[in-house]
mmCIF file of C-alpha atoms in Angstrom:
data_model
loop_
_atom_site.group_PDB
_atom_site.id
_atom_site.type_symbol
_atom_site.label_atom_id
_atom_site.label_comp_id
_atom_site.label_asym_id
_atom_site.label_seq_id
_atom_site.Cartn_x
_atom_site.Cartn_y
_atom_site.Cartn_z
ATOM 1 C CA MET A 1 0.000 0.000 0.001
ATOM 2 C CA LEU A 2 2.888 2.378 0.640
ATOM 3 C CA ASN A 3 3.493 2.715 -3.092
ATOM 4 C CA ARG A 4 -0.111 3.448 -4.070
ATOM 5 C CA ARG A 5 -0.964 7.064 -4.837
ATOM 6 C CA ALA A 6 -4.389 8.711 -4.839
ATOM 7 C CA VAL A 7 -5.456 12.078 -6.204
ATOM 8 C CA VAL A 8 -8.140 13.687 -4.029
ATOM 9 C CA THR A 9 -9.962 16.768 -5.308
ATOM 10 C CA GLY A 10 -11.753 19.296 -3.145
ATOM 11 C CA ALA A 11 -9.001 18.682 -0.611
ATOM 12 C CA SER A 12 -8.981 22.100 1.022
ATOM 13 C CA THR A 13 -12.117 21.502 3.100
ATOM 14 C CA GLY A 14 -14.873 19.120 4.147
ATOM 15 C CA ILE A 15 -15.068 15.619 2.705
ATOM 16 C CA GLY A 16 -12.029 16.126 0.473
ATOM 17 C CA GLU A 17 -9.808 17.187 3.360
ATOM 18 C CA ALA A 18 -11.090 14.345 5.535
ATOM 19 C CA THR A 19 -10.407 11.876 2.724
ATOM 20 C CA VAL A 20 -6.794 13.004 2.439
ATOM 21 C CA ARG A 21 -6.389 12.383 6.155
ATOM 22 C CA ALA A 22 -8.117 8.990 6.038
ATOM 23 C CA LEU A 23 -6.059 7.726 3.107
ATOM 24 C CA ARG A 24 -2.790 8.961 4.601
ATOM 25 C CA SER A 25 -3.706 7.139 7.822
ATOM 26 C CA SER A 26 -4.152 3.899 5.888
ATOM 27 C CA GLY A 27 -0.812 4.188 4.082
ATOM 28 C CA TRP A 28 -1.602 5.872 0.789
ATOM 29 C CA ASP A 29 0.500 8.527 -0.857
ATOM 30 C CA VAL A 30 -1.971 11.329 -1.508
ATOM 31 C CA VAL A 31 -2.056 14.341 -3.802
ATOM 32 C CA GLY A 32 -4.510 16.922 -2.513
ATOM 33 C CA VAL A 33 -6.008 19.131 -5.227
ATOM 34 C CA ALA A 34 -7.995 22.347 -4.676
ATOM 35 C CA ARG A 35 -8.030 26.049 -5.533
ATOM 36 C CA ARG A 36 -6.806 27.360 -2.170
ATOM 37 C CA ALA A 37 -3.058 26.891 -1.933
ATOM 38 C CA GLU A 38 -2.682 28.021 1.662
ATOM 39 C CA ARG A 39 -5.145 25.464 3.002
ATOM 40 C CA LEU A 40 -3.552 22.719 0.903
ATOM 41 C CA GLU A 41 -0.113 23.571 2.244
ATOM 42 C CA THR A 42 -1.398 23.409 5.826
ATOM 43 C CA LEU A 43 -2.934 20.003 5.127
ATOM 44 C CA SER A 44 0.307 18.860 3.531
ATOM 45 C CA ALA A 45 2.322 19.927 6.580
ATOM 46 C CA GLU A 46 -0.067 18.058 8.885
ATOM 47 C CA THR A 47 -0.446 14.830 6.905
ATOM 48 C CA GLY A 48 2.501 14.481 4.528
ATOM 49 C CA SER A 49 0.283 14.783 1.475
ATOM 50 C CA THR A 50 1.385 16.561 -1.697
ATOM 51 C CA ALA A 51 -0.413 19.768 -2.689
ATOM 52 C CA ILE A 52 -1.318 20.853 -6.217
ATOM 53 C CA THR A 53 -3.367 24.005 -6.716
ATOM 54 C CA CYS A 54 -5.923 23.708 -9.500
ATOM 55 C CA ASP A 55 -9.281 25.152 -10.512
ATOM 56 C CA LEU A 56 -11.084 22.159 -12.004
ATOM 57 C CA THR A 57 -13.464 24.385 -13.957
ATOM 58 C CA ASP A 58 -10.487 25.738 -15.929
ATOM 59 C CA ALA A 59 -9.345 23.448 -18.758
ATOM 60 C CA ASP A 60 -5.813 24.867 -18.763
ATOM 61 C CA ASP A 61 -5.476 24.306 -15.025
ATOM 62 C CA VAL A 62 -6.590 20.700 -15.424
ATOM 63 C CA SER A 63 -4.085 20.140 -18.249
ATOM 64 C CA ALA A 64 -1.333 21.498 -16.015
ATOM 65 C CA LEU A 65 -2.488 19.204 -13.196
ATOM 66 C CA ILE A 66 -2.285 16.145 -15.428
ATOM 67 C CA ASP A 67 1.216 17.142 -16.540
ATOM 68 C CA GLN A 68 2.336 17.479 -12.922
ATOM 69 C CA LEU A 69 0.858 14.123 -11.983
ATOM 70 C CA GLU A 70 2.396 12.360 -14.951
ATOM 71 C CA SER A 71 5.850 13.737 -14.206
ATOM 72 C CA SER A 72 5.743 12.954 -10.478
ATOM 73 C CA GLY A 73 4.763 9.307 -10.322
ATOM 74 C CA PRO A 74 1.998 6.753 -10.882
ATOM 75 C CA VAL A 75 -1.657 7.432 -10.130
ATOM 76 C CA HIS A 76 -3.566 4.471 -8.738
ATOM 77 C CA ALA A 77 -6.769 6.218 -7.693
ATOM 78 C CA LEU A 78 -8.831 9.299 -8.431
ATOM 79 C CA VAL A 79 -11.210 10.511 -5.733
ATOM 80 C CA GLN A 80 -13.413 13.245 -7.193
ATOM 81 C CA VAL A 81 -14.952 15.160 -4.295
ATOM 82 C CA ALA A 82 -14.874 18.715 -5.659
ATOM 83 C CA GLY A 83 -18.194 20.229 -6.623
ATOM 84 C CA GLY A 84 -20.918 22.065 -4.791
ATOM 85 C CA ALA A 85 -24.276 23.784 -4.799
ATOM 86 C CA ARG A 86 -25.370 27.360 -5.279
ATOM 87 C CA GLY A 87 -28.799 28.600 -4.346
ATOM 88 C CA THR A 88 -32.174 27.045 -3.614
ATOM 89 C CA ASP A 89 -34.113 28.643 -6.465
ATOM 90 C CA SER A 90 -37.037 27.033 -8.246
ATOM 91 C CA VAL A 91 -36.675 25.962 -11.856
ATOM 92 C CA GLU A 92 -38.757 28.949 -12.911
ATOM 93 C CA ASN A 93 -36.631 31.450 -10.990
ATOM 94 C CA GLY A 94 -33.292 29.709 -11.274
ATOM 95 C CA SER A 95 -30.111 31.709 -11.768
ATOM 96 C CA ILE A 96 -28.500 30.701 -15.055
ATOM 97 C CA GLU A 97 -25.129 31.754 -13.640
ATOM 98 C CA ASP A 98 -25.544 29.473 -10.616
ATOM 99 C CA TRP A 99 -26.795 26.599 -12.757
ATOM 100 C CA GLN A 100 -23.846 27.012 -15.141
ATOM 101 C CA TRP A 101 -21.386 27.000 -12.247
ATOM 102 C CA MET A 102 -22.934 23.852 -10.756
ATOM 103 C CA TYR A 103 -22.766 22.040 -14.084
ATOM 104 C CA ASP A 104 -19.164 23.132 -14.609
ATOM 105 C CA ALA A 105 -18.103 22.234 -11.055
ATOM 106 C CA ASN A 106 -19.888 18.899 -10.757
ATOM 107 C CA VAL A 107 -20.119 17.476 -14.290
ATOM 108 C CA LEU A 108 -17.621 19.036 -16.679
ATOM 109 C CA SER A 109 -14.869 18.974 -14.047
ATOM 110 C CA SER A 110 -15.442 15.247 -13.611
ATOM 111 C CA GLN A 111 -15.280 14.689 -17.354
ATOM 112 C CA ARG A 112 -12.052 16.684 -17.646
ATOM 113 C CA LEU A 113 -10.473 14.690 -14.834
ATOM 114 C CA VAL A 114 -11.502 11.346 -16.278
ATOM 115 C CA ALA A 115 -10.207 12.277 -19.735
ATOM 116 C CA GLY A 116 -6.877 13.441 -18.331
ATOM 117 C CA ILE A 117 -6.219 10.898 -15.587
ATOM 118 C CA LEU A 118 -7.595 7.716 -17.172
ATOM 119 C CA PRO A 119 -4.406 7.081 -19.189
ATOM 120 C CA LEU A 120 -2.418 7.355 -15.932
ATOM 121 C CA LEU A 121 -4.806 4.986 -14.167
ATOM 122 C CA ARG A 122 -4.524 2.491 -17.004
ATOM 123 C CA ARG A 123 -0.750 2.616 -16.767
ATOM 124 C CA ALA A 124 -0.876 2.033 -13.017
ATOM 125 C CA ALA A 125 -3.408 -0.790 -13.402
ATOM 126 C CA HIS A 126 -1.179 -2.478 -15.987
ATOM 127 C CA GLU A 127 1.781 -2.312 -13.622
ATOM 128 C CA SER A 128 0.076 -3.065 -10.289
ATOM 129 C CA GLY A 129 -3.042 -5.052 -11.208
ATOM 130 C CA HIS A 130 -5.819 -2.528 -10.679
ATOM 131 C CA ALA A 131 -6.746 1.122 -10.274
ATOM 132 C CA ASP A 132 -9.692 3.004 -8.813
ATOM 133 C CA THR A 133 -12.025 5.924 -9.338
ATOM 134 C CA VAL A 134 -14.375 7.233 -6.656
ATOM 135 C CA PHE A 135 -16.945 9.966 -7.230
ATOM 136 C CA VAL A 136 -18.783 11.717 -4.410
ATOM 137 C CA THR A 137 -22.211 12.623 -5.758
ATOM 138 C CA SER A 138 -25.250 13.133 -3.492
ATOM 139 C CA THR A 139 -28.656 11.781 -2.631
ATOM 140 C CA ALA A 140 -29.751 14.890 -4.553
ATOM 141 C CA ALA A 141 -28.815 12.852 -7.636
ATOM 142 C CA GLN A 142 -31.462 10.280 -6.711
ATOM 143 C CA ILE A 143 -34.422 12.207 -5.299
ATOM 144 C CA ALA A 144 -35.755 15.576 -6.473
ATOM 145 C CA TYR A 145 -36.886 18.096 -3.866
ATOM 146 C CA PRO A 146 -38.173 21.678 -3.892
ATOM 147 C CA GLY A 147 -35.211 24.023 -3.698
ATOM 148 C CA GLY A 148 -32.943 21.423 -5.265
ATOM 149 C CA SER A 149 -33.535 22.221 -8.950
ATOM 150 C CA GLY A 150 -30.078 23.109 -10.320
ATOM 151 C CA TYR A 151 -28.208 20.943 -7.810
ATOM 152 C CA ASN A 152 -30.532 18.000 -8.443
ATOM 153 C CA ALA A 153 -29.884 18.382 -12.160
ATOM 154 C CA ALA A 154 -26.101 18.721 -11.857
ATOM 155 C CA LYS A 155 -25.634 15.839 -9.435
ATOM 156 C CA ALA A 156 -27.953 13.585 -11.435
ATOM 157 C CA ALA A 157 -25.823 14.313 -14.505
ATOM 158 C CA GLU A 158 -22.626 13.533 -12.596
ATOM 159 C CA SER A 159 -24.130 10.304 -11.290
ATOM 160 C CA MET A 160 -25.067 9.258 -14.807
ATOM 161 C CA LEU A 161 -21.519 10.037 -15.972
ATOM 162 C CA VAL A 162 -20.253 7.617 -13.302
ATOM 163 C CA LYS A 163 -22.652 4.858 -14.336
ATOM 164 C CA VAL A 164 -21.729 5.195 -18.001
ATOM 165 C CA LEU A 165 -18.014 5.224 -17.170
ATOM 166 C CA ARG A 166 -18.351 1.950 -15.252
ATOM 167 C CA GLN A 167 -19.858 0.315 -18.326
ATOM 168 C CA GLU A 168 -17.291 1.843 -20.670
ATOM 169 C CA LEU A 169 -14.493 0.391 -18.524
ATOM 170 C CA ASN A 170 -16.008 -3.075 -18.426
ATOM 171 C CA GLY A 171 -13.246 -5.624 -18.917
ATOM 172 C CA GLU A 172 -10.529 -3.363 -17.511
ATOM 173 C CA PRO A 173 -9.215 -3.698 -13.922
ATOM 174 C CA ILE A 174 -10.413 -0.223 -12.941
ATOM 175 C CA ARG A 175 -13.089 0.107 -10.291
ATOM 176 C CA VAL A 176 -15.711 2.850 -10.501
ATOM 177 C CA VAL A 177 -17.316 3.690 -7.163
ATOM 178 C CA GLU A 178 -20.048 6.226 -6.401
ATOM 179 C CA VAL A 179 -20.641 7.522 -2.875
ATOM 180 C CA ALA A 180 -23.899 9.452 -2.453
ATOM 181 C CA PRO A 181 -24.202 11.147 0.947
ATOM 182 C CA GLY A 182 -27.331 12.707 2.364
ATOM 183 C CA MET A 183 -27.080 15.357 5.078
ATOM 184 C CA VAL A 184 -23.434 15.997 5.985
ATOM 185 C CA HIS A 185 -22.559 18.823 8.356
ATOM 186 C CA THR A 186 -19.377 20.316 6.926
ATOM 187 C CA GLU A 187 -17.661 23.641 7.314
ATOM 188 C CA GLU A 188 -18.609 25.212 4.009
ATOM 189 C CA PHE A 189 -21.068 23.292 1.802
ATOM 190 C CA THR A 190 -24.365 24.762 3.008
ATOM 191 C CA LEU A 191 -22.744 28.084 3.850
ATOM 192 C CA ASN A 192 -21.613 28.453 0.240
ATOM 193 C CA ARG A 193 -24.955 27.245 -1.079
ATOM 194 C CA LEU A 194 -26.779 29.934 0.905
ATOM 195 C CA GLY A 195 -24.493 32.755 -0.151
ATOM 196 C CA GLY A 196 -22.534 32.999 3.099
ATOM 197 C CA ASP A 197 -25.589 33.342 5.376
ATOM 198 C CA ARG A 198 -24.240 31.553 8.451
ATOM 199 C CA VAL A 199 -27.483 31.767 10.425
ATOM 200 C CA ALA A 200 -29.477 30.193 7.600
ATOM 201 C CA ALA A 201 -26.802 27.539 7.077
ATOM 202 C CA GLU A 202 -26.816 26.473 10.715
ATOM 203 C CA ALA A 203 -30.616 26.361 10.705
ATOM 204 C CA VAL A 204 -30.452 23.553 8.129
ATOM 205 C CA TYR A 205 -28.868 21.289 10.762
ATOM 206 C CA SER A 206 -30.730 22.681 13.789
ATOM 207 C CA GLY A 207 -32.107 19.980 16.046
ATOM 208 C CA VAL A 208 -30.843 17.093 13.905
ATOM 209 C CA ASP A 209 -29.462 14.378 16.158
ATOM 210 C CA GLU A 210 -26.000 13.615 14.764
ATOM 211 C CA PRO A 211 -25.924 14.503 11.069
ATOM 212 C CA LEU A 212 -23.117 12.865 9.164
ATOM 213 C CA VAL A 213 -19.720 14.551 9.294
ATOM 214 C CA ALA A 214 -16.998 14.634 6.660
ATOM 215 C CA GLU A 215 -15.013 11.913 8.400
ATOM 216 C CA ASP A 216 -17.907 9.463 8.017
ATOM 217 C CA VAL A 217 -17.863 9.836 4.242
ATOM 218 C CA ALA A 218 -14.061 9.712 4.152
ATOM 219 C CA ASP A 219 -14.104 6.418 6.073
ATOM 220 C CA VAL A 220 -16.424 4.902 3.461
ATOM 221 C CA ILE A 221 -14.182 6.145 0.632
ATOM 222 C CA ALA A 222 -11.118 4.654 2.306
ATOM 223 C CA TYR A 223 -12.951 1.370 2.835
ATOM 224 C CA ALA A 224 -13.916 1.221 -0.849
ATOM 225 C CA LEU A 225 -10.341 1.849 -1.970
ATOM 226 C CA ASN A 226 -8.833 -0.594 0.517
ATOM 227 C CA ALA A 227 -11.305 -3.397 -0.211
ATOM 228 C CA PRO A 228 -9.996 -6.434 -2.125
ATOM 229 C CA ARG A 229 -9.608 -5.512 -5.769
ATOM 230 C CA ARG A 230 -12.294 -8.008 -6.802
ATOM 231 C CA VAL A 231 -14.871 -5.912 -4.883
ATOM 232 C CA ASN A 232 -16.500 -2.905 -6.562
ATOM 233 C CA LEU A 233 -18.938 -0.905 -4.463
ATOM 234 C CA ASP A 234 -21.026 0.449 -7.316
ATOM 235 C CA LEU A 235 -23.163 2.836 -5.262
ATOM 236 C CA ILE A 236 -23.059 3.617 -1.564
ATOM 237 C CA THR A 237 -25.947 5.759 -0.348
ATOM 238 C CA MET A 238 -25.376 7.024 3.179
ATOM 239 C CA ARG A 239 -27.504 9.208 5.434
ATOM 240 C CA PRO A 240 -27.655 10.020 9.130
ATOM 241 C CA VAL A 241 -30.082 7.832 11.062
ATOM 242 C CA ALA A 242 -32.247 10.930 11.573
ATOM 243 C CA GLN A 243 -32.754 11.221 7.799
ATOM 244 C CA SER A 244 -34.833 8.246 6.717
ATOM 245 C CA ALA A 245 -35.374 9.696 3.236
ATOM 246 C CA GLN A 246 -34.500 12.865 1.395
ATOM 247 C CA HIS A 247 -37.708 14.544 2.616
ATOM 248 C CA LEU A 248 -38.028 12.798 6.004
ATOM 249 C CA LEU A 249 -35.756 14.368 8.604
ATOM 250 C CA ALA A 250 -36.270 14.016 12.357
ATOM 251 C CA ARG A 251 -35.396 17.028 14.470
ATOM 252 C CA GLY A 252 -34.861 16.540 18.170
ATOM 253 C CA PRO A 253 -33.310 13.618 20.078
ATOM 254 C CA LEU A 254 -33.819 10.158 18.634
ATOM 255 C CA HIS A 255 -35.773 7.978 21.053
ATOM 256 C CA VAL A 256 -37.344 4.547 21.178
ATOM 257 C CA ARG A 257 -41.116 4.609 20.692
ATOM 258 C CA THR A 258 -43.118 3.392 23.665
ATOM 259 C CA ASP A 259 -46.531 3.505 22.014
ATOM 260 C CA VAL A 260 -46.126 0.249 20.064
ATOM 261 C CA ASP A 261 -46.803 -3.345 21.071
#
């Protein structure tokens, strides 16, 4: 395992940062990729990861990233975490700018990464027996909900990209894994979605007994990558116990019902 190297996007915060830490803890060499150099460098100093600054919505940046990866060693795994949501508008009142950003950040970025890194993954798989891709989508890709609109659409498109890729790679020793989290309380996701309104962002999680945290998702990603190479976890949907479905969220302490026989 010491010689296996993973590229983790969105590594400056949230699930991406937690995934860098989880993979380093289980012996992987890790390249953390994100736009914010200072946060990447701090993570690198704390974990021993490598930092590469890149805006995945910029084709030139992605080309430069691929060049750096190719010149610095093999790539055995891609973990695509970067993405995000903007706004809670209806379809009718949706911001085209926000929708465009979400499509760029969640779908086109994934396509650019696959196109650039797949030759490196194939090379690593040929030499070591297998390689991996992991994509963090969302339960928003599975269930529509009012206020989801643009994010539902973008994540559904990314999820479909993953499913098609798995079929396109049939016969090759490259796993394609999709992790679809529900409610995860992270530092920035909802805050960014709601335009920096911290009060509104915290209200989303108010009263929820133990929403998921970034480390929970990172543990699942690490498990998928460290599983025997014959095992492909096609789709892992994960939610906090308090969220039984996309629309069904318990607020207040969880408790055992006493009004049943």
